[in-house]
PDB file of C-alpha atoms in Angstrom:
ATOM      1  CA  MET A  95      -1.465 -36.313 231.147  1.00  0.00           C
ATOM      2  CA  LEU A  96       0.162 -32.999 230.171  1.00  0.00           C
ATOM      3  CA  ALA A  97      -0.609 -33.717 226.519  1.00  0.00           C
ATOM      4  CA  VAL A  98      -4.272 -34.296 227.363  1.00  0.00           C
ATOM      5  CA  LEU A  99      -4.501 -31.004 229.239  1.00  0.00           C
ATOM      6  CA  LEU A 100      -2.794 -29.094 226.425  1.00  0.00           C
ATOM      7  CA  GLY A 101      -5.064 -30.714 223.878  1.00  0.00           C
ATOM      8  CA  GLY A 102      -8.142 -29.750 225.892  1.00  0.00           C
ATOM      9  CA  ALA A 103      -6.990 -26.169 226.158  1.00  0.00           C
ATOM     10  CA  LEU A 104      -6.377 -26.044 222.383  1.00  0.00           C
ATOM     11  CA  LEU A 105      -9.858 -27.419 221.680  1.00  0.00           C
ATOM     12  CA  ALA A 106     -11.432 -24.860 224.022  1.00  0.00           C
ATOM     13  CA  THR A 107      -9.581 -22.020 222.292  1.00  0.00           C
ATOM     14  CA  THR A 108     -10.591 -23.296 218.856  1.00  0.00           C
ATOM     15  CA  ALA A 109     -14.238 -23.590 219.906  1.00  0.00           C
ATOM     16  CA  CYS A 110     -14.227 -20.037 221.246  1.00  0.00           C
ATOM     17  CA  THR A 111     -12.740 -18.718 218.005  1.00  0.00           C
ATOM     18  CA  ALA A 112     -15.170 -20.694 215.864  1.00  0.00           C
ATOM     19  CA  ALA A 113     -18.070 -19.236 217.842  1.00  0.00           C
ATOM     20  CA  GLY A 114     -16.871 -15.742 216.910  1.00  0.00           C
ATOM     21  CA  GLN A 115     -15.873 -14.892 220.491  1.00  0.00           C
ATOM     22  CA  GLY A 116     -12.129 -14.679 219.964  1.00  0.00           C
ATOM     23  CA  PRO A 117     -10.518 -11.236 219.666  1.00  0.00           C
ATOM     24  CA  GLN A 118      -9.917 -11.520 215.912  1.00  0.00           C
ATOM     25  CA  GLU A 119     -13.511 -12.555 215.208  1.00  0.00           C
ATOM     26  CA  ALA A 120     -15.326  -9.775 217.103  1.00  0.00           C
ATOM     27  CA  PRO A 121     -17.185  -7.440 214.740  1.00  0.00           C
ATOM     28  CA  ALA A 122     -15.927  -3.886 214.752  1.00  0.00           C
ATOM     29  CA  SER A 123     -18.307  -1.508 216.491  1.00  0.00           C
ATOM     30  CA  GLY A 124     -19.809   0.974 214.027  1.00  0.00           C
ATOM     31  CA  SER A 125     -18.633  -0.983 210.998  1.00  0.00           C
ATOM     32  CA  ALA A 126     -19.855   0.400 207.656  1.00  0.00           C
ATOM     33  CA  SER A 127     -21.259  -3.061 206.978  1.00  0.00           C
ATOM     34  CA  SER A 128     -23.915  -2.985 209.714  1.00  0.00           C
ATOM     35  CA  GLY A 129     -26.096  -0.888 211.989  1.00  0.00           C
ATOM     36  CA  GLU A 130     -28.179   2.248 211.636  1.00  0.00           C
ATOM     37  CA  LEU A 131     -27.004   5.555 210.208  1.00  0.00           C
ATOM     38  CA  ASN A 132     -28.834   8.803 211.000  1.00  0.00           C
ATOM     39  CA  VAL A 133     -28.331  11.451 208.336  1.00  0.00           C
ATOM     40  CA  PHE A 134     -29.617  14.968 209.037  1.00  0.00           C
ATOM     41  CA  ALA A 135     -29.838  16.894 205.756  1.00  0.00           C
ATOM     42  CA  ALA A 136     -31.182  20.172 204.385  1.00  0.00           C
ATOM     43  CA  ALA A 137     -34.649  19.855 202.857  1.00  0.00           C
ATOM     44  CA  SER A 138     -33.353  20.834 199.420  1.00  0.00           C
ATOM     45  CA  LEU A 139     -31.229  17.656 199.379  1.00  0.00           C
ATOM     46  CA  ASN A 140     -34.227  15.354 199.687  1.00  0.00           C
ATOM     47  CA  GLY A 141     -34.259  13.984 196.146  1.00  0.00           C
ATOM     48  CA  VAL A 142     -30.550  13.469 195.584  1.00  0.00           C
ATOM     49  CA  LEU A 143     -29.779  12.023 199.027  1.00  0.00           C
ATOM     50  CA  THR A 144     -32.748   9.675 198.806  1.00  0.00           C
ATOM     51  CA  ASP A 145     -31.276   8.321 195.565  1.00  0.00           C
ATOM     52  CA  LEU A 146     -27.749   8.104 196.964  1.00  0.00           C
ATOM     53  CA  THR A 147     -29.048   6.368 200.080  1.00  0.00           C
ATOM     54  CA  ALA A 148     -30.541   3.617 197.936  1.00  0.00           C
ATOM     55  CA  ASP A 149     -27.111   3.119 196.329  1.00  0.00           C
ATOM     56  CA  PHE A 150     -25.415   3.182 199.718  1.00  0.00           C
ATOM     57  CA  GLU A 151     -27.740   0.535 201.148  1.00  0.00           C
ATOM     58  CA  ASP A 152     -27.184  -1.620 198.053  1.00  0.00           C
ATOM     59  CA  ASP A 153     -23.455  -1.506 198.761  1.00  0.00           C
ATOM     60  CA  HIS A 154     -23.957  -1.951 202.524  1.00  0.00           C
ATOM     61  CA  PRO A 155     -27.044  -4.204 202.821  1.00  0.00           C
ATOM     62  CA  ASP A 156     -26.788  -4.456 206.608  1.00  0.00           C
ATOM     63  CA  VAL A 157     -26.870  -0.678 207.102  1.00  0.00           C
ATOM     64  CA  THR A 158     -30.207   1.079 207.515  1.00  0.00           C
ATOM     65  CA  VAL A 159     -30.014   4.788 206.715  1.00  0.00           C
ATOM     66  CA  ARG A 160     -32.484   7.071 208.485  1.00  0.00           C
ATOM     67  CA  LEU A 161     -32.891  10.360 206.612  1.00  0.00           C
ATOM     68  CA  ASN A 162     -34.099  13.426 208.495  1.00  0.00           C
ATOM     69  CA  PHE A 163     -34.844  16.340 206.151  1.00  0.00           C
ATOM     70  CA  ALA A 164     -35.676  19.816 207.471  1.00  0.00           C
ATOM     71  CA  GLY A 165     -34.439  23.395 207.386  1.00  0.00           C
ATOM     72  CA  SER A 166     -30.744  23.522 208.232  1.00  0.00           C
ATOM     73  CA  SER A 167     -31.314  25.797 211.238  1.00  0.00           C
ATOM     74  CA  ASP A 168     -33.844  23.341 212.688  1.00  0.00           C
ATOM     75  CA  LEU A 169     -31.439  20.451 212.136  1.00  0.00           C
ATOM     76  CA  ALA A 170     -28.579  22.292 213.835  1.00  0.00           C
ATOM     77  CA  THR A 171     -30.848  22.964 216.810  1.00  0.00           C
ATOM     78  CA  GLN A 172     -31.818  19.290 216.981  1.00  0.00           C
ATOM     79  CA  ILE A 173     -28.172  18.210 216.928  1.00  0.00           C
ATOM     80  CA  LEU A 174     -27.187  20.725 219.604  1.00  0.00           C
ATOM     81  CA  SER A 175     -30.080  19.429 221.707  1.00  0.00           C
ATOM     82  CA  GLY A 176     -28.673  15.899 221.601  1.00  0.00           C
ATOM     83  CA  ALA A 177     -30.505  14.297 218.676  1.00  0.00           C
ATOM     84  CA  PRO A 178     -28.709  11.079 217.601  1.00  0.00           C
ATOM     85  CA  ALA A 179     -27.193  12.231 214.305  1.00  0.00           C
ATOM     86  CA  ASP A 180     -24.239  10.627 212.530  1.00  0.00           C
ATOM     87  CA  VAL A 181     -23.953  12.931 209.497  1.00  0.00           C
ATOM     88  CA  PHE A 182     -25.021  16.548 208.995  1.00  0.00           C
ATOM     89  CA  ALA A 183     -25.413  18.107 205.539  1.00  0.00           C
ATOM     90  CA  SER A 184     -26.302  21.794 205.716  1.00  0.00           C
ATOM     91  CA  ALA A 185     -27.493  24.185 203.013  1.00  0.00           C
ATOM     92  CA  ASN A 186     -25.086  26.849 204.237  1.00  0.00           C
ATOM     93  CA  PRO A 187     -21.875  27.145 206.287  1.00  0.00           C
ATOM     94  CA  GLU A 188     -23.499  29.317 208.970  1.00  0.00           C
ATOM     95  CA  ASN A 189     -25.686  26.517 210.301  1.00  0.00           C
ATOM     96  CA  MET A 190     -22.828  24.035 210.031  1.00  0.00           C
ATOM     97  CA  ASP A 191     -20.740  26.470 212.114  1.00  0.00           C
ATOM     98  CA  LYS A 192     -23.298  26.174 214.930  1.00  0.00           C
ATOM     99  CA  VAL A 193     -22.359  22.494 215.155  1.00  0.00           C
ATOM    100  CA  THR A 194     -18.618  22.750 214.533  1.00  0.00           C
ATOM    101  CA  ALA A 195     -18.065  25.608 216.999  1.00  0.00           C
ATOM    102  CA  PRO A 196     -18.720  23.460 220.091  1.00  0.00           C
ATOM    103  CA  GLY A 197     -16.656  20.644 218.581  1.00  0.00           C
ATOM    104  CA  MET A 198     -19.546  18.404 217.618  1.00  0.00           C
ATOM    105  CA  ALA A 199     -18.214  17.694 214.107  1.00  0.00           C
ATOM    106  CA  ALA A 200     -15.375  15.265 213.443  1.00  0.00           C
ATOM    107  CA  GLY A 201     -12.793  17.205 211.466  1.00  0.00           C
ATOM    108  CA  GLU A 202     -13.422  19.966 208.952  1.00  0.00           C
ATOM    109  CA  PRO A 203     -16.707  19.897 206.993  1.00  0.00           C
ATOM    110  CA  VAL A 204     -16.406  19.379 203.235  1.00  0.00           C
ATOM    111  CA  THR A 205     -18.241  21.682 200.823  1.00  0.00           C
ATOM    112  CA  PHE A 206     -19.808  19.352 198.260  1.00  0.00           C
ATOM    113  CA  ALA A 207     -22.329  21.432 196.282  1.00  0.00           C
ATOM    114  CA  THR A 208     -23.688  24.905 195.549  1.00  0.00           C
ATOM    115  CA  ASN A 209     -27.177  26.202 194.833  1.00  0.00           C
ATOM    116  CA  VAL A 210     -28.908  29.438 193.837  1.00  0.00           C
ATOM    117  CA  LEU A 211     -32.421  30.784 194.151  1.00  0.00           C
ATOM    118  CA  GLN A 212     -35.059  30.858 191.462  1.00  0.00           C
ATOM    119  CA  ILE A 213     -38.569  32.328 191.412  1.00  0.00           C
ATOM    120  CA  VAL A 214     -41.177  29.576 191.361  1.00  0.00           C
ATOM    121  CA  VAL A 215     -44.690  30.183 189.992  1.00  0.00           C
ATOM    122  CA  PRO A 216     -47.636  27.927 189.121  1.00  0.00           C
ATOM    123  CA  GLU A 217     -47.664  26.411 185.670  1.00  0.00           C
ATOM    124  CA  GLY A 218     -48.621  29.051 183.108  1.00  0.00           C
ATOM    125  CA  ASN A 219     -47.235  31.896 185.263  1.00  0.00           C
ATOM    126  CA  PRO A 220     -50.674  33.563 185.699  1.00  0.00           C
ATOM    127  CA  TYR A 221     -49.232  36.826 187.063  1.00  0.00           C
ATOM    128  CA  GLY A 222     -46.668  37.158 184.285  1.00  0.00           C
ATOM    129  CA  ILE A 223     -43.759  37.421 186.701  1.00  0.00           C
ATOM    130  CA  ALA A 224     -40.505  38.111 184.881  1.00  0.00           C
ATOM    131  CA  SER A 225     -38.143  39.547 187.519  1.00  0.00           C
ATOM    132  CA  LEU A 226     -37.498  39.742 191.245  1.00  0.00           C
ATOM    133  CA  ALA A 227     -38.914  43.284 191.260  1.00  0.00           C
ATOM    134  CA  ASP A 228     -42.313  41.849 190.301  1.00  0.00           C
ATOM    135  CA  LEU A 229     -42.501  40.180 193.733  1.00  0.00           C
ATOM    136  CA  ALA A 230     -42.678  43.632 195.361  1.00  0.00           C
ATOM    137  CA  ASP A 231     -46.245  43.921 194.048  1.00  0.00           C
ATOM    138  CA  GLN A 232     -48.728  43.690 196.921  1.00  0.00           C
ATOM    139  CA  GLN A 233     -51.183  41.931 194.611  1.00  0.00           C
ATOM    140  CA  VAL A 234     -48.837  38.956 194.238  1.00  0.00           C
ATOM    141  CA  LYS A 235     -49.087  36.484 197.136  1.00  0.00           C
ATOM    142  CA  THR A 236     -45.457  35.539 197.658  1.00  0.00           C
ATOM    143  CA  VAL A 237     -44.071  33.042 200.167  1.00  0.00           C
ATOM    144  CA  ILE A 238     -40.431  32.966 201.231  1.00  0.00           C
ATOM    145  CA  CYS A 239     -38.243  31.153 203.755  1.00  0.00           C
ATOM    146  CA  ALA A 240     -37.754  32.546 207.251  1.00  0.00           C
ATOM    147  CA  PRO A 241     -34.503  34.535 207.690  1.00  0.00           C
ATOM    148  CA  GLN A 242     -32.825  31.894 209.889  1.00  0.00           C
ATOM    149  CA  VAL A 243     -33.207  29.258 207.151  1.00  0.00           C
ATOM    150  CA  PRO A 244     -30.515  29.252 204.424  1.00  0.00           C
ATOM    151  CA  CYS A 245     -33.015  29.977 201.642  1.00  0.00           C
ATOM    152  CA  GLY A 246     -34.351  32.843 203.758  1.00  0.00           C
ATOM    153  CA  ALA A 247     -30.897  34.315 204.285  1.00  0.00           C
ATOM    154  CA  ALA A 248     -30.336  34.051 200.527  1.00  0.00           C
ATOM    155  CA  THR A 249     -33.692  35.757 199.903  1.00  0.00           C
ATOM    156  CA  GLN A 250     -32.600  38.684 202.057  1.00  0.00           C
ATOM    157  CA  LYS A 251     -29.357  39.015 200.092  1.00  0.00           C
ATOM    158  CA  VAL A 252     -30.994  39.019 196.669  1.00  0.00           C
ATOM    159  CA  SER A 253     -33.703  41.429 197.836  1.00  0.00           C
ATOM    160  CA  GLN A 254     -31.039  43.846 199.057  1.00  0.00           C
ATOM    161  CA  GLU A 255     -29.175  43.443 195.779  1.00  0.00           C
ATOM    162  CA  ALA A 256     -32.353  44.312 193.864  1.00  0.00           C
ATOM    163  CA  GLY A 257     -33.220  47.141 196.241  1.00  0.00           C
ATOM    164  CA  ILE A 258     -36.721  45.813 196.949  1.00  0.00           C
ATOM    165  CA  LYS A 259     -38.786  44.555 199.845  1.00  0.00           C
ATOM    166  CA  ILE A 260     -40.955  41.495 199.235  1.00  0.00           C
ATOM    167  CA  PRO A 261     -44.304  41.737 201.090  1.00  0.00           C
ATOM    168  CA  ALA A 262     -44.419  38.020 201.825  1.00  0.00           C
ATOM    169  CA  VAL A 263     -47.707  36.525 202.997  1.00  0.00           C
ATOM    170  CA  SER A 264     -45.769  33.901 204.997  1.00  0.00           C
ATOM    171  CA  GLU A 265     -42.249  32.883 205.981  1.00  0.00           C
ATOM    172  CA  GLU A 266     -41.672  29.131 205.983  1.00  0.00           C
ATOM    173  CA  SER A 267     -39.249  26.951 207.953  1.00  0.00           C
ATOM    174  CA  SER A 268     -37.983  25.062 204.892  1.00  0.00           C
ATOM    175  CA  VAL A 269     -37.703  25.500 201.144  1.00  0.00           C
ATOM    176  CA  THR A 270     -39.993  22.520 200.553  1.00  0.00           C
ATOM    177  CA  ASP A 271     -42.764  24.308 202.473  1.00  0.00           C
ATOM    178  CA  VAL A 272     -42.446  27.307 200.152  1.00  0.00           C
ATOM    179  CA  LEU A 273     -42.589  25.048 197.112  1.00  0.00           C
ATOM    180  CA  GLY A 274     -45.587  23.197 198.514  1.00  0.00           C
ATOM    181  CA  LYS A 275     -47.608  26.386 198.944  1.00  0.00           C
ATOM    182  CA  VAL A 276     -47.001  27.415 195.346  1.00  0.00           C
ATOM    183  CA  MET A 277     -47.842  23.931 194.062  1.00  0.00           C
ATOM    184  CA  SER A 278     -51.062  23.824 196.094  1.00  0.00           C
ATOM    185  CA  GLY A 279     -52.222  27.236 194.850  1.00  0.00           C
ATOM    186  CA  GLU A 280     -51.941  28.893 198.261  1.00  0.00           C
ATOM    187  CA  ALA A 281     -49.338  31.294 196.844  1.00  0.00           C
ATOM    188  CA  ASP A 282     -48.781  33.013 193.515  1.00  0.00           C
ATOM    189  CA  ALA A 283     -45.000  32.898 193.727  1.00  0.00           C
ATOM    190  CA  GLY A 284     -42.117  31.892 195.948  1.00  0.00           C
ATOM    191  CA  LEU A 285     -38.362  31.855 196.180  1.00  0.00           C
ATOM    192  CA  VAL A 286     -36.788  28.399 196.231  1.00  0.00           C
ATOM    193  CA  TYR A 287     -33.633  26.795 194.912  1.00  0.00           C
ATOM    194  CA  VAL A 288     -33.206  26.056 191.227  1.00  0.00           C
ATOM    195  CA  THR A 289     -32.867  22.375 192.185  1.00  0.00           C
ATOM    196  CA  ASP A 290     -36.331  22.348 193.772  1.00  0.00           C
ATOM    197  CA  VAL A 291     -37.938  23.657 190.599  1.00  0.00           C
ATOM    198  CA  LYS A 292     -35.996  21.191 188.468  1.00  0.00           C
ATOM    199  CA  ASN A 293     -37.293  18.269 190.503  1.00  0.00           C
ATOM    200  CA  VAL A 294     -40.969  19.131 189.950  1.00  0.00           C
ATOM    201  CA  GLN A 295     -40.934  20.321 186.344  1.00  0.00           C
ATOM    202  CA  GLY A 296     -44.418  20.247 184.862  1.00  0.00           C
ATOM    203  CA  ASP A 297     -46.140  21.244 188.098  1.00  0.00           C
ATOM    204  CA  VAL A 298     -44.483  24.659 188.415  1.00  0.00           C
ATOM    205  CA  GLU A 299     -42.258  26.960 186.412  1.00  0.00           C
ATOM    206  CA  GLY A 300     -38.937  28.476 187.389  1.00  0.00           C
ATOM    207  CA  ILE A 301     -37.888  32.013 186.514  1.00  0.00           C
ATOM    208  CA  ASP A 302     -34.236  33.037 186.600  1.00  0.00           C
ATOM    209  CA  PHE A 303     -33.440  36.522 187.845  1.00  0.00           C
ATOM    210  CA  ALA A 304     -30.345  38.689 187.569  1.00  0.00           C
ATOM    211  CA  GLU A 305     -29.686  39.064 191.306  1.00  0.00           C
ATOM    212  CA  ALA A 306     -29.522  35.317 192.043  1.00  0.00           C
ATOM    213  CA  GLY A 307     -25.719  35.327 191.839  1.00  0.00           C
ATOM    214  CA  ALA A 308     -25.554  37.571 194.903  1.00  0.00           C
ATOM    215  CA  ALA A 309     -26.467  34.614 197.110  1.00  0.00           C
ATOM    216  CA  VAL A 310     -24.757  31.374 196.123  1.00  0.00           C
ATOM    217  CA  ASN A 311     -25.258  28.805 198.873  1.00  0.00           C
ATOM    218  CA  ASP A 312     -22.398  26.455 199.734  1.00  0.00           C
ATOM    219  CA  TYR A 313     -23.420  23.047 201.098  1.00  0.00           C
ATOM    220  CA  PRO A 314     -21.040  21.509 203.695  1.00  0.00           C
ATOM    221  CA  ILE A 315     -21.234  17.951 205.058  1.00  0.00           C
ATOM    222  CA  ALA A 316     -19.550  16.412 208.093  1.00  0.00           C
ATOM    223  CA  ARG A 317     -19.500  13.321 210.261  1.00  0.00           C
ATOM    224  CA  LEU A 318     -20.457  14.108 213.825  1.00  0.00           C
ATOM    225  CA  ALA A 319     -17.941  13.434 216.564  1.00  0.00           C
ATOM    226  CA  GLU A 320     -20.405  11.510 218.725  1.00  0.00           C
ATOM    227  CA  SER A 321     -21.596   9.296 215.864  1.00  0.00           C
ATOM    228  CA  ALA A 322     -22.644   5.831 217.019  1.00  0.00           C
ATOM    229  CA  ASN A 323     -21.579   4.435 213.636  1.00  0.00           C
ATOM    230  CA  PRO A 324     -18.488   6.418 212.565  1.00  0.00           C
ATOM    231  CA  ASP A 325     -17.332   4.002 209.859  1.00  0.00           C
ATOM    232  CA  ALA A 326     -20.698   4.066 208.093  1.00  0.00           C
ATOM    233  CA  ALA A 327     -20.833   7.841 208.524  1.00  0.00           C
ATOM    234  CA  GLU A 328     -17.422   8.246 206.886  1.00  0.00           C
ATOM    235  CA  ALA A 329     -18.485   5.944 204.055  1.00  0.00           C
ATOM    236  CA  PHE A 330     -21.655   7.967 203.479  1.00  0.00           C
ATOM    237  CA  VAL A 331     -19.754  11.261 203.415  1.00  0.00           C
ATOM    238  CA  ALA A 332     -17.279   9.714 200.971  1.00  0.00           C
ATOM    239  CA  LEU A 333     -20.153   8.669 198.693  1.00  0.00           C
ATOM    240  CA  VAL A 334     -21.714  12.138 198.674  1.00  0.00           C
ATOM    241  CA  THR A 335     -18.411  13.933 198.082  1.00  0.00           C
ATOM    242  CA  GLY A 336     -17.018  11.380 195.625  1.00  0.00           C
ATOM    243  CA  PRO A 337     -17.545  10.882 191.877  1.00  0.00           C
ATOM    244  CA  GLU A 338     -20.913   9.121 192.229  1.00  0.00           C
ATOM    245  CA  GLY A 339     -22.205  11.822 194.536  1.00  0.00           C
ATOM    246  CA  ARG A 340     -20.992  14.639 192.291  1.00  0.00           C
ATOM    247  CA  LYS A 341     -22.720  13.100 189.288  1.00  0.00           C
ATOM    248  CA  ALA A 342     -25.995  12.669 191.160  1.00  0.00           C
ATOM    249  CA  LEU A 343     -25.832  16.245 192.463  1.00  0.00           C
ATOM    250  CA  ALA A 344     -25.218  17.574 188.952  1.00  0.00           C
ATOM    251  CA  ASP A 345     -28.185  15.569 187.662  1.00  0.00           C
ATOM    252  CA  TYR A 346     -30.360  17.297 190.265  1.00  0.00           C
ATOM    253  CA  GLY A 347     -29.105  20.742 189.220  1.00  0.00           C
ATOM    254  CA  PHE A 348     -26.587  21.456 191.989  1.00  0.00           C
ATOM    255  CA  GLY A 349     -23.450  23.370 191.154  1.00  0.00           C
ATOM    256  CA  THR A 350     -19.854  22.402 191.816  1.00  0.00           C
ATOM    257  CA  PRO A 351     -18.035  24.123 194.706  1.00  0.00           C
TER     258      PRO A 351
END
């Protein structure tokens, strides 16, 4: 009788394990192999992170990556307001600091890329712009980023370095908005990152200027402490900061930290 009872208990345990309900069979919560991953990233990272996301999802077919691109200041505000983000990639340390200061980042952010500004003009450069000083001309309709956005803060630095004031017709909330206005013909010139111009060659032209080195933007990335999928978040950060990520960033024109 005892043998029968023991045998029944063994069969019950085996059945439970086979059904995936035993402790060693339970899937790890937040595993990099499954679930959703919300990545909040600076607008200037759109192209390269879209490409890297495709590679990431190939390696982790059960993970769905949701990319949210916007100005870094807007993204920081969203995160501080409780938006469900797992990874934050900012176009400058200042906006990352807004998130790390209250302890919302897991560990120290990693700087993974750099970027500098370039003047963007329509193809053919109809106003013959050759330097940053040319943007001080009231006849040139120039668009720039708002000061709270990383590209706007960089614009202020290079303008101070050149000793000029740019009479901008509008201040945009992201670098892609500036680029869009130049591409659509709404503006004669704008200040964007060299990577943005590189990604749309043929539609616009980029003009280097001497003062660009006064405002080199560092790009930090971090997993967020309240991530619902920490393993996938760590894997994504590792991809961006690792050899494959560095190569992709270089292909898109980003510099090395």
